[in-house]
Amino acid sequence: MTELKPFPKGFLWGGATAANQCEGAYDVDGRGLANVDVVPIGKDRFSIIAGQKKMFDFEDGYFYPAKGSIDFYHHYKEDIALLGEMGFKTFRLSIAWSRIFPKGDELEPNEAGLQFYENVFKECHKYGIEPLVTITHFDCPMYLIEHYGGWRNREMITFYDRLVRTLFTRFKGLVKYWLTFNEINMILHAPFMGAGLYFEEGENVDQVKYQAAHHELVASALATKIAHEIDPENKVGCMLAAGQYYPNTCNPNDYWKAMQEDRENYFFIDVQARGEYPNYAKKKFERLGLDIEMAAEDLTLLKENTVDFVSFSYYSSRVASADPNLTDTTAGNIFASIKNPYLESSEWGWQIDPLGLRITLNQIWDRYQKPMFIVENGLGAVDTPDENGYVADDYRIDYLREHIKTMNAAINEDGVELLGYTTWGCIDLVSAGTGEMKKRYGFIYVDRDNEGNGTLKRSKKKSFDWYKKVIASNGTDID
Ligand code: BG6
């Protein structure tokens, strides 16, 4: 048996989902259309999520997986009961903005949307599960994109303010842990998905992205302020798509390149956790000739309302090289990286690096000294169920076990402060990157395929009982 020192008392073990990847019911109970609905599976997906190809509504000849997804909207009781059976301490889920404000700029919220989430949170508490709520997980009402241009427009801060006030007030006492924007750095790589940005021909793309980023950063600080005012018990976190860059060689130029790549991502968290634009970012804006409009009060708001904790997703480390001729890249979480010859890869080419998680935890801890929360980690794989829907997913167990070991070492050997761990896609759901159903992460198998066929029946995989045991032993029994 692998002997691990115990995780801290009260460690929040659980799993994570996002509204658009699991709820379905895209037009039910007054929900408005959102960017995430109109992103189809298939070859055009990436150019749409990157804001290069315009698709603002459903078009013939495409399949839109988020419309139905795994229909968590109508299965939430059954699903949360299964999470409860596994002993989850926390469940990360997100709010679909357009269920609460269908167009986004209304003055009054949609009661049916609020009621749905109230029911979900109450259901979690029935099993002693603490909800961990992402306010915005790649989610923006289409109306706000068409009429305001998404996050490029400062008005978005007003609409977000209204959204968060509504949520913090209505769910006071039901939700304590909040994340403002999922993987905020994705605005640079998947701007339509991350911020509702579509670029017109000839636009200065960097100017638009960083202006939109500023609006999100201000909105995030404002949300932190409002959360604390409404309920001092609230804990608000930022969220980074993390994964340390390694230099491809010990050539100083490679190290310098890796540092620059890391800064591109840490920039967002530097602002959210330290409350200031870092000098390297100001210099970069100067170099690129960007002029980011900021209101007089923005900088004070950022300074006075830093986050309570830093959360992140971790799937892999990344590699950087200063050599422009090095083109041997491999797929990763939205952005590709140079291939690391020391690592194995998943079926989707994402490289597997458990030690990279310990490295990332230490880097983030050294940089911010704020409590951390790993809110996504896991293996996307093809599962082959038997006739009862059972999957012997030892490969998933192995992946998670190795990451839990290094997470344990980071806590017990290095002394980082970690609040919890939610594995990605604890129940199978639609992939954000590819739109596929067959890229599965869950402990619970859902009978649905890439074309939307299937009974939606839920069944336990082998990893279900394994994770139950991990949680019950507070991470000491991971065999
Ligand atoms: C993160 C997202 O990027 O990675 C999730 O926050 C996403 O929404 C997850 O699903 C895994 O990526 P993918 O592309 O395998 O779904």
GROMACS .gro file of C-alpha atoms and ligand atoms in nm:
model
  495
    1MET     CA    1   0.000   0.000   0.000
    2THR     CA    2   0.126   0.350  -0.085
    3GLU     CA    3   0.170   0.531   0.245
    4LEU     CA    4   0.087   0.898   0.221
    5LYS     CA    5   0.080   1.149   0.502
    6PRO     CA    6  -0.275   1.270   0.553
    7PHE     CA    7  -0.411   1.570   0.370
    8PRO     CA    8  -0.510   1.865   0.589
    9LYS     CA    9  -0.824   1.825   0.798
   10GLY     CA   10  -1.126   1.954   0.608
   11PHE     CA   11  -0.950   1.918   0.270
   12LEU     CA   12  -1.214   1.972   0.002
   13TRP     CA   13  -1.216   1.664  -0.222
   14GLY     CA   14  -1.457   1.672  -0.512
   15GLY     CA   15  -1.512   1.717  -0.882
   16ALA     CA   16  -1.584   1.992  -1.131
   17THR     CA   17  -1.820   2.070  -1.418
   18ALA     CA   18  -1.932   2.373  -1.619
   19ALA     CA   19  -2.288   2.469  -1.705
   20ASN     CA   20  -2.251   2.469  -2.082
   21GLN     CA   21  -2.074   2.134  -2.087
   22CYS     CA   22  -2.332   1.947  -1.884
   23GLU     CA   23  -2.666   2.124  -1.835
   24GLY     CA   24  -2.818   2.109  -2.184
   25ALA     CA   25  -3.175   2.249  -2.177
   26TYR     CA   26  -3.036   2.551  -2.360
   27ASP     CA   27  -3.377   2.709  -2.423
   28VAL     CA   28  -3.570   2.589  -2.120
   29ASP     CA   29  -3.735   2.807  -1.853
   30GLY     CA   30  -3.647   3.136  -2.018
   31ARG     CA   31  -3.275   3.078  -2.071
   32GLY     CA   32  -3.126   3.306  -2.337
   33LEU     CA   33  -2.882   3.206  -2.610
   34ALA     CA   34  -2.514   3.212  -2.512
   35ASN     CA   35  -2.181   3.204  -2.699
   36VAL     CA   36  -2.116   2.852  -2.574
   37ASP     CA   37  -2.437   2.725  -2.741
   38VAL     CA   38  -2.339   2.827  -3.092
   39VAL     CA   39  -2.000   2.655  -3.096
   40PRO     CA   40  -2.035   2.335  -3.301
   41ILE     CA   41  -1.831   2.018  -3.299
   42GLY     CA   42  -1.605   1.977  -3.602
   43LYS     CA   43  -1.344   2.152  -3.807
   44ASP     CA   44  -1.473   2.510  -3.763
   45ARG     CA   45  -1.486   2.490  -3.385
   46PHE     CA   46  -1.144   2.630  -3.316
   47SER     CA   47  -1.170   2.930  -3.548
   48ILE     CA   48  -1.507   3.011  -3.388
   49ILE     CA   49  -1.383   2.993  -3.030
   50ALA     CA   50  -1.079   3.197  -3.137
   51GLY     CA   51  -1.309   3.477  -3.264
   52GLN     CA   52  -1.191   3.437  -3.623
   53LYS     CA   53  -1.500   3.282  -3.779
   54LYS     CA   54  -1.834   3.444  -3.708
   55MET     CA   55  -2.113   3.215  -3.593
   56PHE     CA   56  -2.364   3.405  -3.381
   57ASP     CA   57  -2.652   3.162  -3.425
   58PHE     CA   58  -2.718   2.799  -3.515
   59GLU     CA   59  -2.647   2.716  -3.878
   60ASP     CA   60  -2.756   2.422  -4.090
   61GLY     CA   61  -2.514   2.136  -4.130
   62TYR     CA   62  -2.359   2.163  -3.785
   63PHE     CA   63  -2.411   1.975  -3.458
   64TYR     CA   64  -2.412   2.185  -3.142
   65PRO     CA   65  -2.331   1.957  -2.846
   66ALA     CA   66  -2.406   2.209  -2.568
   67LYS     CA   67  -2.775   2.227  -2.664
   68GLY     CA   68  -2.849   1.896  -2.498
   69SER     CA   69  -2.522   1.787  -2.343
   70ILE     CA   70  -2.577   1.530  -2.065
   71ASP     CA   71  -2.895   1.712  -1.957
   72PHE     CA   72  -2.777   1.778  -1.602
   73TYR     CA   73  -3.062   2.031  -1.593
   74HIS     CA   74  -3.311   1.747  -1.562
   75HIS     CA   75  -3.082   1.491  -1.398
   76TYR     CA   76  -2.920   1.698  -1.124
   77LYS     CA   77  -3.080   1.508  -0.837
   78GLU     CA   78  -2.962   1.172  -0.963
   79ASP     CA   79  -2.616   1.313  -1.044
   80ILE     CA   80  -2.564   1.485  -0.711
   81ALA     CA   81  -2.680   1.169  -0.531
   82LEU     CA   82  -2.396   0.983  -0.705
   83LEU     CA   83  -2.145   1.251  -0.608
   84GLY     CA   84  -2.278   1.226  -0.254
   85GLU     CA   85  -2.229   0.849  -0.264
   86MET     CA   86  -1.865   0.905  -0.354
   87GLY     CA   87  -1.837   1.121  -0.044
   88PHE     CA   88  -1.771   1.450  -0.225
   89LYS     CA   89  -1.692   1.737   0.011
   90THR     CA   90  -1.730   1.991  -0.267
   91PHE     CA   91  -1.879   2.014  -0.613
   92ARG     CA   92  -1.760   2.277  -0.858
   93LEU     CA   93  -2.022   2.393  -1.105
   94SER     CA   94  -2.090   2.710  -1.297
   95ILE     CA   95  -2.382   2.943  -1.348
   96ALA     CA   96  -2.519   2.990  -1.698
   97TRP     CA   97  -2.540   3.370  -1.707
   98SER     CA   98  -2.822   3.360  -1.964
   99ARG     CA   99  -3.042   3.154  -1.728
  100ILE     CA  100  -3.029   3.443  -1.479
  101PHE     CA  101  -3.028   3.733  -1.725
  102PRO     CA  102  -3.135   3.587  -2.061
  103LYS     CA  103  -3.018   3.886  -2.263
  104GLY     CA  104  -2.769   4.008  -2.005
  105ASP     CA  105  -2.873   4.373  -1.975
  106GLU     CA  106  -3.213   4.333  -1.806
  107LEU     CA  107  -3.275   4.499  -1.472
  108GLU     CA  108  -3.461   4.203  -1.323
  109PRO     CA  109  -3.340   3.843  -1.315
  110ASN     CA  110  -3.524   3.540  -1.444
  111GLU     CA  111  -3.670   3.369  -1.139
  112ALA     CA  112  -3.676   3.023  -1.300
  113GLY     CA  113  -3.300   3.036  -1.350
  114LEU     CA  114  -3.234   3.138  -0.992
  115GLN     CA  115  -3.469   2.869  -0.868
  116PHE     CA  116  -3.283   2.603  -1.063
  117TYR     CA  117  -2.952   2.686  -0.898
  118GLU     CA  118  -3.112   2.720  -0.557
  119ASN     CA  119  -3.246   2.367  -0.599
  120VAL     CA  120  -2.904   2.242  -0.707
  121PHE     CA  121  -2.726   2.402  -0.410
  122LYS     CA  122  -2.983   2.268  -0.165
  123GLU     CA  123  -2.944   1.925  -0.317
  124CYS     CA  124  -2.565   1.949  -0.262
  125HIS     CA  125  -2.610   2.043   0.102
  126LYS     CA  126  -2.837   1.742   0.153
  127TYR     CA  127  -2.523   1.531   0.107
  128GLY     CA  128  -2.288   1.762   0.296
  129ILE     CA  129  -2.138   1.889  -0.030
  130GLU     CA  130  -2.011   2.246  -0.034
  131PRO     CA  131  -2.081   2.409  -0.374
  132LEU     CA  132  -1.786   2.582  -0.539
  133VAL     CA  133  -1.936   2.815  -0.796
  134THR     CA  134  -1.773   2.957  -1.107
  135ILE     CA  135  -1.967   3.269  -1.197
  136THR     CA  136  -1.848   3.271  -1.557
  137HIS     CA  137  -1.719   2.956  -1.721
  138PHE     CA  138  -1.672   3.047  -2.090
  139ASP     CA  139  -2.019   3.187  -2.085
  140CYS     CA  140  -2.168   3.510  -2.218
  141PRO     CA  141  -2.523   3.591  -2.334
  142MET     CA  142  -2.526   3.626  -2.714
  143TYR     CA  143  -2.728   3.945  -2.686
  144LEU     CA  144  -2.437   4.111  -2.504
  145ILE     CA  145  -2.202   4.001  -2.780
  146GLU     CA  146  -2.421   4.122  -3.062
  147HIS     CA  147  -2.525   4.451  -2.904
  148TYR     CA  148  -2.222   4.543  -2.695
  149GLY     CA  149  -1.932   4.347  -2.847
  150GLY     CA  150  -1.879   4.127  -2.541
  151TRP     CA  151  -1.606   4.213  -2.291
  152ARG     CA  152  -1.445   4.471  -2.521
  153ASN     CA  153  -1.717   4.703  -2.390
  154ARG     CA  154  -1.684   4.859  -2.045
  155GLU     CA  155  -2.062   4.835  -2.001
  156MET     CA  156  -2.009   4.464  -1.936
  157ILE     CA  157  -1.883   4.553  -1.589
  158THR     CA  158  -2.227   4.696  -1.506
  159PHE     CA  159  -2.404   4.382  -1.626
  160TYR     CA  160  -2.162   4.159  -1.438
  161ASP     CA  161  -2.210   4.370  -1.126
  162ARG     CA  162  -2.585   4.308  -1.151
  163LEU     CA  163  -2.531   3.937  -1.205
  164VAL     CA  164  -2.301   3.890  -0.906
  165ARG     CA  165  -2.511   4.103  -0.670
  166THR     CA  166  -2.810   3.889  -0.762
  167LEU     CA  167  -2.617   3.567  -0.702
  168PHE     CA  168  -2.448   3.670  -0.376
  169THR     CA  169  -2.778   3.796  -0.234
  170ARG     CA  170  -2.994   3.505  -0.339
  171PHE     CA  171  -2.743   3.233  -0.246
  172LYS     CA  172  -2.616   3.382   0.078
  173GLY     CA  173  -2.575   3.095   0.322
  174LEU     CA  174  -2.590   2.836   0.041
  175VAL     CA  175  -2.264   2.917  -0.138
  176LYS     CA  176  -1.940   3.034   0.020
  177TYR     CA  177  -1.673   2.960  -0.243
  178TRP     CA  178  -1.685   3.160  -0.567
  179LEU     CA  179  -1.460   3.186  -0.873
  180THR     CA  180  -1.501   3.496  -1.087
  181PHE     CA  181  -1.381   3.386  -1.434
  182ASN     CA  182  -1.281   3.037  -1.540
  183GLU     CA  183  -0.928   3.023  -1.684
  184ILE     CA  184  -0.913   3.398  -1.726
  185ASN     CA  185  -0.595   3.370  -1.934
  186MET     CA  186  -0.792   3.184  -2.205
  187ILE     CA  187  -0.906   3.526  -2.328
  188LEU     CA  188  -0.574   3.533  -2.514
  189HIS     CA  189  -0.619   3.192  -2.675
  190ALA     CA  190  -0.994   3.138  -2.707
  191PRO     CA  191  -1.132   3.493  -2.698
  192PHE     CA  192  -1.484   3.419  -2.827
  193MET     CA  193  -1.529   3.149  -2.565
  194GLY     CA  194  -1.342   3.337  -2.293
  195ALA     CA  195  -1.484   3.686  -2.345
  196GLY     CA  196  -1.737   3.690  -2.628
  197LEU     CA  197  -1.487   3.855  -2.862
  198TYR     CA  198  -1.514   3.840  -3.238
  199PHE     CA  199  -1.256   4.032  -3.440
  200GLU     CA  200  -1.333   4.239  -3.745
  201GLU     CA  201  -1.088   4.237  -4.036
  202GLY     CA  202  -0.787   4.462  -3.967
  203GLU     CA  203  -0.857   4.512  -3.596
  204ASN     CA  204  -0.570   4.532  -3.350
  205VAL     CA  205  -0.638   4.199  -3.184
  206ASP     CA  206  -0.400   4.257  -2.890
  207GLN     CA  207  -0.559   4.593  -2.814
  208VAL     CA  208  -0.906   4.435  -2.803
  209LYS     CA  209  -0.797   4.134  -2.597
  210TYR     CA  210  -0.611   4.333  -2.333
  211GLN     CA  211  -0.884   4.596  -2.311
  212ALA     CA  212  -1.138   4.318  -2.259
  213ALA     CA  213  -0.902   4.159  -2.006
  214HIS     CA  214  -0.891   4.488  -1.815
  215HIS     CA  215  -1.270   4.492  -1.801
  216GLU     CA  216  -1.277   4.134  -1.671
  217LEU     CA  217  -1.009   4.213  -1.412
  218VAL     CA  218  -1.205   4.514  -1.287
  219ALA     CA  219  -1.527   4.310  -1.286
  220SER     CA  220  -1.349   4.038  -1.089
  221ALA     CA  221  -1.225   4.287  -0.826
  222LEU     CA  222  -1.571   4.440  -0.805
  223ALA     CA  223  -1.724   4.096  -0.755
  224THR     CA  224  -1.474   4.027  -0.476
  225LYS     CA  225  -1.571   4.354  -0.307
  226ILE     CA  226  -1.944   4.291  -0.339
  227ALA     CA  227  -1.909   3.929  -0.221
  228HIS     CA  228  -1.735   4.042   0.098
  229GLU     CA  229  -1.987   4.320   0.158
  230ILE     CA  230  -2.287   4.093   0.119
  231ASP     CA  231  -2.142   3.812   0.327
  232PRO     CA  232  -1.804   3.832   0.500
  233GLU     CA  233  -1.803   3.450   0.496
  234ASN     CA  234  -1.767   3.452   0.117
  235LYS     CA  235  -1.433   3.340  -0.024
  236VAL     CA  236  -1.354   3.453  -0.377
  237GLY     CA  237  -1.089   3.303  -0.600
  238CYS     CA  238  -0.934   3.374  -0.938
  239MET     CA  239  -0.879   3.088  -1.182
  240LEU     CA  240  -0.581   3.022  -1.409
  241ALA     CA  241  -0.524   2.767  -1.683
  242ALA     CA  242  -0.191   2.671  -1.527
  243GLY     CA  243   0.102   2.456  -1.626
  244GLN     CA  244   0.458   2.570  -1.584
  245TYR     CA  245   0.671   2.633  -1.890
  246TYR     CA  246   1.001   2.443  -1.896
  247PRO     CA  247   1.285   2.573  -2.113
  248ASN     CA  248   1.351   2.329  -2.395
  249THR     CA  249   1.725   2.336  -2.316
  250CYS     CA  250   1.955   2.506  -2.066
  251ASN     CA  251   2.031   2.770  -2.328
  252PRO     CA  252   1.955   3.098  -2.145
  253ASN     CA  253   1.749   3.209  -2.444
  254ASP     CA  254   1.516   2.913  -2.389
  255TYR     CA  255   1.488   2.996  -2.020
  256TRP     CA  256   1.408   3.357  -2.102
  257LYS     CA  257   1.143   3.244  -2.351
  258ALA     CA  258   0.986   3.013  -2.091
  259MET     CA  259   0.974   3.300  -1.843
  260GLN     CA  260   0.802   3.524  -2.093
  261GLU     CA  261   0.544   3.258  -2.175
  262ASP     CA  262   0.474   3.208  -1.804
  263ARG     CA  263   0.433   3.580  -1.754
  264GLU     CA  264   0.175   3.595  -2.031
  265ASN     CA  265  -0.044   3.366  -1.818
  266TYR     CA  266   0.053   3.486  -1.469
  267PHE     CA  267  -0.020   3.845  -1.574
  268PHE     CA  268  -0.390   3.797  -1.492
  269ILE     CA  269  -0.326   3.641  -1.154
  270ASP     CA  270  -0.059   3.899  -1.073
  271VAL     CA  271  -0.334   4.162  -1.101
  272GLN     CA  272  -0.601   3.958  -0.920
  273ALA     CA  273  -0.381   3.836  -0.636
  274ARG     CA  274  -0.141   4.130  -0.593
  275GLY     CA  275  -0.376   4.407  -0.701
  276GLU     CA  276  -0.147   4.579  -0.950
  277TYR     CA  277  -0.050   4.570  -1.312
  278PRO     CA  278   0.303   4.427  -1.311
  279ASN     CA  279   0.576   4.643  -1.466
  280TYR     CA  280   0.655   4.380  -1.729
  281ALA     CA  281   0.295   4.409  -1.853
  282LYS     CA  282   0.303   4.787  -1.867
  283LYS     CA  283   0.626   4.765  -2.069
  284LYS     CA  284   0.473   4.508  -2.299
  285PHE     CA  285   0.174   4.734  -2.366
  286GLU     CA  286   0.416   5.018  -2.447
  287ARG     CA  287   0.614   4.797  -2.683
  288LEU     CA  288   0.302   4.681  -2.862
  289GLY     CA  289   0.166   5.035  -2.877
  290LEU     CA  290  -0.145   4.938  -2.679
  291ASP     CA  291  -0.347   5.202  -2.506
  292ILE     CA  292  -0.562   5.039  -2.240
  293GLU     CA  293  -0.835   5.271  -2.122
  294MET     CA  294  -0.877   5.265  -1.748
  295ALA     CA  295  -1.114   5.467  -1.534
  296ALA     CA  296  -0.958   5.665  -1.247
  297GLU     CA  297  -1.106   5.440  -0.981
  298ASP     CA  298  -1.001   5.109  -1.148
  299LEU     CA  299  -0.655   5.089  -1.000
  300THR     CA  300  -0.777   5.150  -0.645
  301LEU     CA  301  -1.049   4.892  -0.689
  302LEU     CA  302  -0.793   4.636  -0.810
  303LYS     CA  303  -0.556   4.718  -0.525
  304GLU     CA  304  -0.817   4.698  -0.250
  305ASN     CA  305  -0.995   4.385  -0.364
  306THR     CA  306  -0.751   4.107  -0.426
  307VAL     CA  307  -0.874   3.749  -0.422
  308ASP     CA  308  -0.890   3.528  -0.112
  309PHE     CA  309  -0.740   3.227  -0.288
  310VAL     CA  310  -0.583   3.127  -0.619
  311SER     CA  311  -0.742   2.841  -0.806
  312PHE     CA  312  -0.620   2.677  -1.122
  313SER     CA  313  -0.661   2.395  -1.368
  314TYR     CA  314  -0.365   2.170  -1.429
  315TYR     CA  315  -0.344   1.911  -1.703
  316SER     CA  316   0.016   1.935  -1.812
  317SER     CA  317   0.337   2.135  -1.807
  318ARG     CA  318   0.447   2.314  -2.125
  319VAL     CA  319   0.777   2.365  -2.306
  320ALA     CA  320   0.917   2.683  -2.461
  321SER     CA  321   1.204   2.732  -2.702
  322ALA     CA  322   1.369   3.042  -2.843
  323ASP     CA  323   1.440   2.852  -3.164
  324PRO     CA  324   1.175   2.950  -3.423
  325ASN     CA  325   1.260   2.644  -3.631
  326LEU     CA  326   1.151   2.405  -3.361
  327THR     CA  327   0.809   2.299  -3.474
  328ASP     CA  328   0.756   1.964  -3.304
  329THR     CA  329   0.450   2.066  -3.106
  330THR     CA  330   0.185   1.867  -2.927
  331ALA     CA  331  -0.174   1.949  -2.837
  332GLY     CA  332  -0.259   2.082  -2.493
  333ASN     CA  333  -0.537   2.264  -2.314
  334ILE     CA  334  -0.636   2.494  -2.605
  335PHE     CA  335  -0.281   2.607  -2.674
  336ALA     CA  336  -0.018   2.378  -2.819
  337SER     CA  337   0.331   2.336  -2.672
  338ILE     CA  338   0.662   2.202  -2.787
  339LYS     CA  339   0.672   1.829  -2.726
  340ASN     CA  340   0.850   1.713  -2.412
  341PRO     CA  341   1.040   1.390  -2.495
  342TYR     CA  342   1.044   1.283  -2.129
  343LEU     CA  343   0.665   1.259  -2.100
  344GLU     CA  344   0.393   1.026  -2.217
  345SER     CA  345   0.082   1.166  -2.382
  346SER     CA  346  -0.292   1.110  -2.360
  347GLU     CA  347  -0.491   0.997  -2.664
  348TRP     CA  348  -0.543   1.367  -2.741
  349GLY     CA  349  -0.171   1.443  -2.723
  350TRP     CA  350  -0.184   1.618  -2.385
  351GLN     CA  351   0.135   1.529  -2.205
  352ILE     CA  352   0.118   1.368  -1.863
  353ASP     CA  353   0.339   1.523  -1.598
  354PRO     CA  354   0.246   1.459  -1.233
  355LEU     CA  355   0.565   1.620  -1.103
  356GLY     CA  356   0.469   1.927  -1.305
  357LEU     CA  357   0.176   1.967  -1.067
  358ARG     CA  358   0.410   1.986  -0.768
  359ILE     CA  359   0.626   2.234  -0.959
  360THR     CA  360   0.323   2.445  -1.051
  361LEU     CA  361   0.190   2.440  -0.694
  362ASN     CA  362   0.525   2.558  -0.566
  363GLN     CA  363   0.559   2.829  -0.830
  364ILE     CA  364   0.215   2.970  -0.756
  365TRP     CA  365   0.271   2.950  -0.382
  366ASP     CA  366   0.610   3.125  -0.408
  367ARG     CA  367   0.457   3.396  -0.624
  368TYR     CA  368   0.146   3.478  -0.421
  369GLN     CA  369   0.147   3.310  -0.077
  370LYS     CA  370  -0.230   3.277  -0.097
  371PRO     CA  371  -0.418   2.953  -0.034
  372MET     CA  372  -0.460   2.754  -0.354
  373PHE     CA  373  -0.733   2.531  -0.492
  374ILE     CA  374  -0.679   2.282  -0.776
  375VAL     CA  375  -1.015   2.306  -0.946
  376GLU     CA  376  -0.942   2.095  -1.256
  377ASN     CA  377  -0.717   1.799  -1.324
  378GLY     CA  378  -0.784   1.475  -1.502
  379LEU     CA  379  -0.741   1.251  -1.802
  380GLY     CA  380  -0.958   1.281  -2.111
  381ALA     CA  381  -0.977   0.930  -2.255
  382VAL     CA  382  -1.186   0.699  -2.470
  383ASP     CA  383  -1.383   0.467  -2.243
  384THR     CA  384  -1.523   0.136  -2.359
  385PRO     CA  385  -1.814   0.029  -2.141
  386ASP     CA  386  -1.933  -0.329  -2.109
  387GLU     CA  387  -2.300  -0.415  -2.162
  388ASN     CA  388  -2.386  -0.274  -1.817
  389GLY     CA  389  -2.210   0.055  -1.881
  390TYR     CA  390  -1.917  -0.042  -1.657
  391VAL     CA  391  -1.576   0.092  -1.755
  392ALA     CA  392  -1.256  -0.050  -1.610
  393ASP     CA  393  -1.070   0.281  -1.629
  394ASP     CA  394  -0.742   0.189  -1.460
  395TYR     CA  395  -0.563   0.443  -1.684
  396ARG     CA  396  -0.769   0.722  -1.523
  397ILE     CA  397  -0.702   0.591  -1.173
  398ASP     CA  398  -0.329   0.577  -1.249
  399TYR     CA  399  -0.329   0.934  -1.379
  400LEU     CA  400  -0.515   1.070  -1.076
  401ARG     CA  401  -0.314   0.865  -0.827
  402GLU     CA  402   0.017   1.001  -0.956
  403HIS     CA  403  -0.112   1.358  -0.937
  404ILE     CA  404  -0.250   1.307  -0.586
  405LYS     CA  405   0.094   1.185  -0.477
  406THR     CA  406   0.271   1.498  -0.597
  407MET     CA  407  -0.004   1.719  -0.454
  408ASN     CA  408   0.051   1.545  -0.122
  409ALA     CA  409   0.424   1.605  -0.145
  410ALA     CA  410   0.370   1.973  -0.223
  411ILE     CA  411   0.162   2.003   0.095
  412ASN     CA  412   0.355   1.777   0.330
  413GLU     CA  413   0.710   1.815   0.201
  414ASP     CA  414   0.710   2.168   0.058
  415GLY     CA  415   0.452   2.335   0.282
  416VAL     CA  416   0.218   2.488   0.024
  417GLU     CA  417  -0.134   2.571   0.139
  418LEU     CA  418  -0.399   2.385  -0.059
  419LEU     CA  419  -0.771   2.406   0.016
  420GLY     CA  420  -0.895   2.128  -0.206
  421TYR     CA  421  -0.893   1.930  -0.527
  422THR     CA  422  -1.175   1.893  -0.777
  423THR     CA  423  -1.108   1.658  -1.067
  424TRP     CA  424  -1.238   1.777  -1.401
  425GLY     CA  425  -1.558   1.631  -1.547
  426CYS     CA  426  -1.639   1.408  -1.249
  427ILE     CA  427  -1.937   1.300  -1.456
  428ASP     CA  428  -1.875   1.262  -1.831
  429LEU     CA  429  -1.955   1.581  -2.019
  430VAL     CA  430  -1.890   1.761  -2.346
  431SER     CA  431  -1.528   1.860  -2.413
  432ALA     CA  432  -1.472   2.235  -2.424
  433GLY     CA  433  -1.183   2.213  -2.666
  434THR     CA  434  -1.321   1.969  -2.919
  435GLY     CA  435  -1.695   1.945  -2.847
  436GLU     CA  436  -1.664   1.568  -2.831
  437MET     CA  437  -1.846   1.343  -2.587
  438LYS     CA  438  -1.601   1.063  -2.641
  439LYS     CA  439  -1.327   1.256  -2.460
  440ARG     CA  440  -1.433   1.149  -2.113
  441TYR     CA  441  -1.299   1.245  -1.773
  442GLY     CA  442  -1.565   1.109  -1.537
  443PHE     CA  443  -1.608   0.863  -1.255
  444ILE     CA  444  -1.961   0.829  -1.392
  445TYR     CA  445  -2.020   0.713  -1.747
  446VAL     CA  446  -2.298   0.883  -1.943
  447ASP     CA  447  -2.447   0.705  -2.241
  448ARG     CA  448  -2.423   0.969  -2.511
  449ASP     CA  449  -2.204   0.994  -2.821
  450ASN     CA  450  -2.053   1.269  -3.033
  451GLU     CA  451  -2.365   1.293  -3.247
  452GLY     CA  452  -2.599   1.326  -2.950
  453ASN     CA  453  -2.728   0.966  -2.956
  454GLY     CA  454  -2.770   0.766  -2.637
  455THR     CA  455  -3.000   0.703  -2.343
  456LEU     CA  456  -2.820   0.942  -2.105
  457LYS     CA  457  -2.806   0.656  -1.858
  458ARG     CA  458  -2.549   0.708  -1.583
  459SER     CA  459  -2.328   0.422  -1.462
  460LYS     CA  460  -2.035   0.393  -1.224
  461LYS     CA  461  -1.688   0.332  -1.360
  462LYS     CA  462  -1.414   0.151  -1.168
  463SER     CA  463  -1.271   0.490  -1.069
  464PHE     CA  464  -1.598   0.567  -0.884
  465ASP     CA  465  -1.522   0.327  -0.599
  466TRP     CA  466  -1.155   0.412  -0.607
  467TYR     CA  467  -1.219   0.786  -0.559
  468LYS     CA  468  -1.475   0.708  -0.288
  469LYS     CA  469  -1.199   0.527  -0.098
  470VAL     CA  470  -0.951   0.810  -0.156
  471ILE     CA  471  -1.195   1.062  -0.011
  472ALA     CA  472  -1.299   0.841   0.280
  473SER     CA  473  -0.933   0.801   0.381
  474ASN     CA  474  -0.862   1.173   0.325
  475GLY     CA  475  -0.611   1.077   0.060
  476THR     CA  476  -0.409   0.827   0.260
  477ASP     CA  477  -0.541   0.521   0.075
  478ILE     CA  478  -0.488   0.578  -0.297
  479ASP     CA  479  -0.409   0.224  -0.414
  480BG6     C1  480  -1.039   2.359  -1.918
  480BG6     C2  481  -1.178   2.410  -1.905
  480BG6     O1  482  -0.986   2.431  -2.024
  480BG6     O2  483  -1.014   2.227  -1.952
  480BG6     C3  484  -1.285   2.305  -1.915
  480BG6     O3  485  -1.196   2.492  -1.794
  480BG6     C4  486  -1.242   2.198  -2.012
  480BG6     O4  487  -1.404   2.370  -1.950
  480BG6     C5  488  -1.117   2.132  -1.958
  480BG6     O5  489  -1.341   2.105  -2.039
  480BG6     C6  490  -1.068   2.014  -2.037
  480BG6     O6  491  -1.055   2.049  -2.170
  480BG6     P1  492  -1.124   1.965  -2.286
  480BG6     O7  493  -1.092   2.039  -2.410
  480BG6     O8  494  -1.063   1.831  -2.280
  480BG6     O9  495  -1.269   1.963  -2.253
   0.00000   0.00000   0.00000
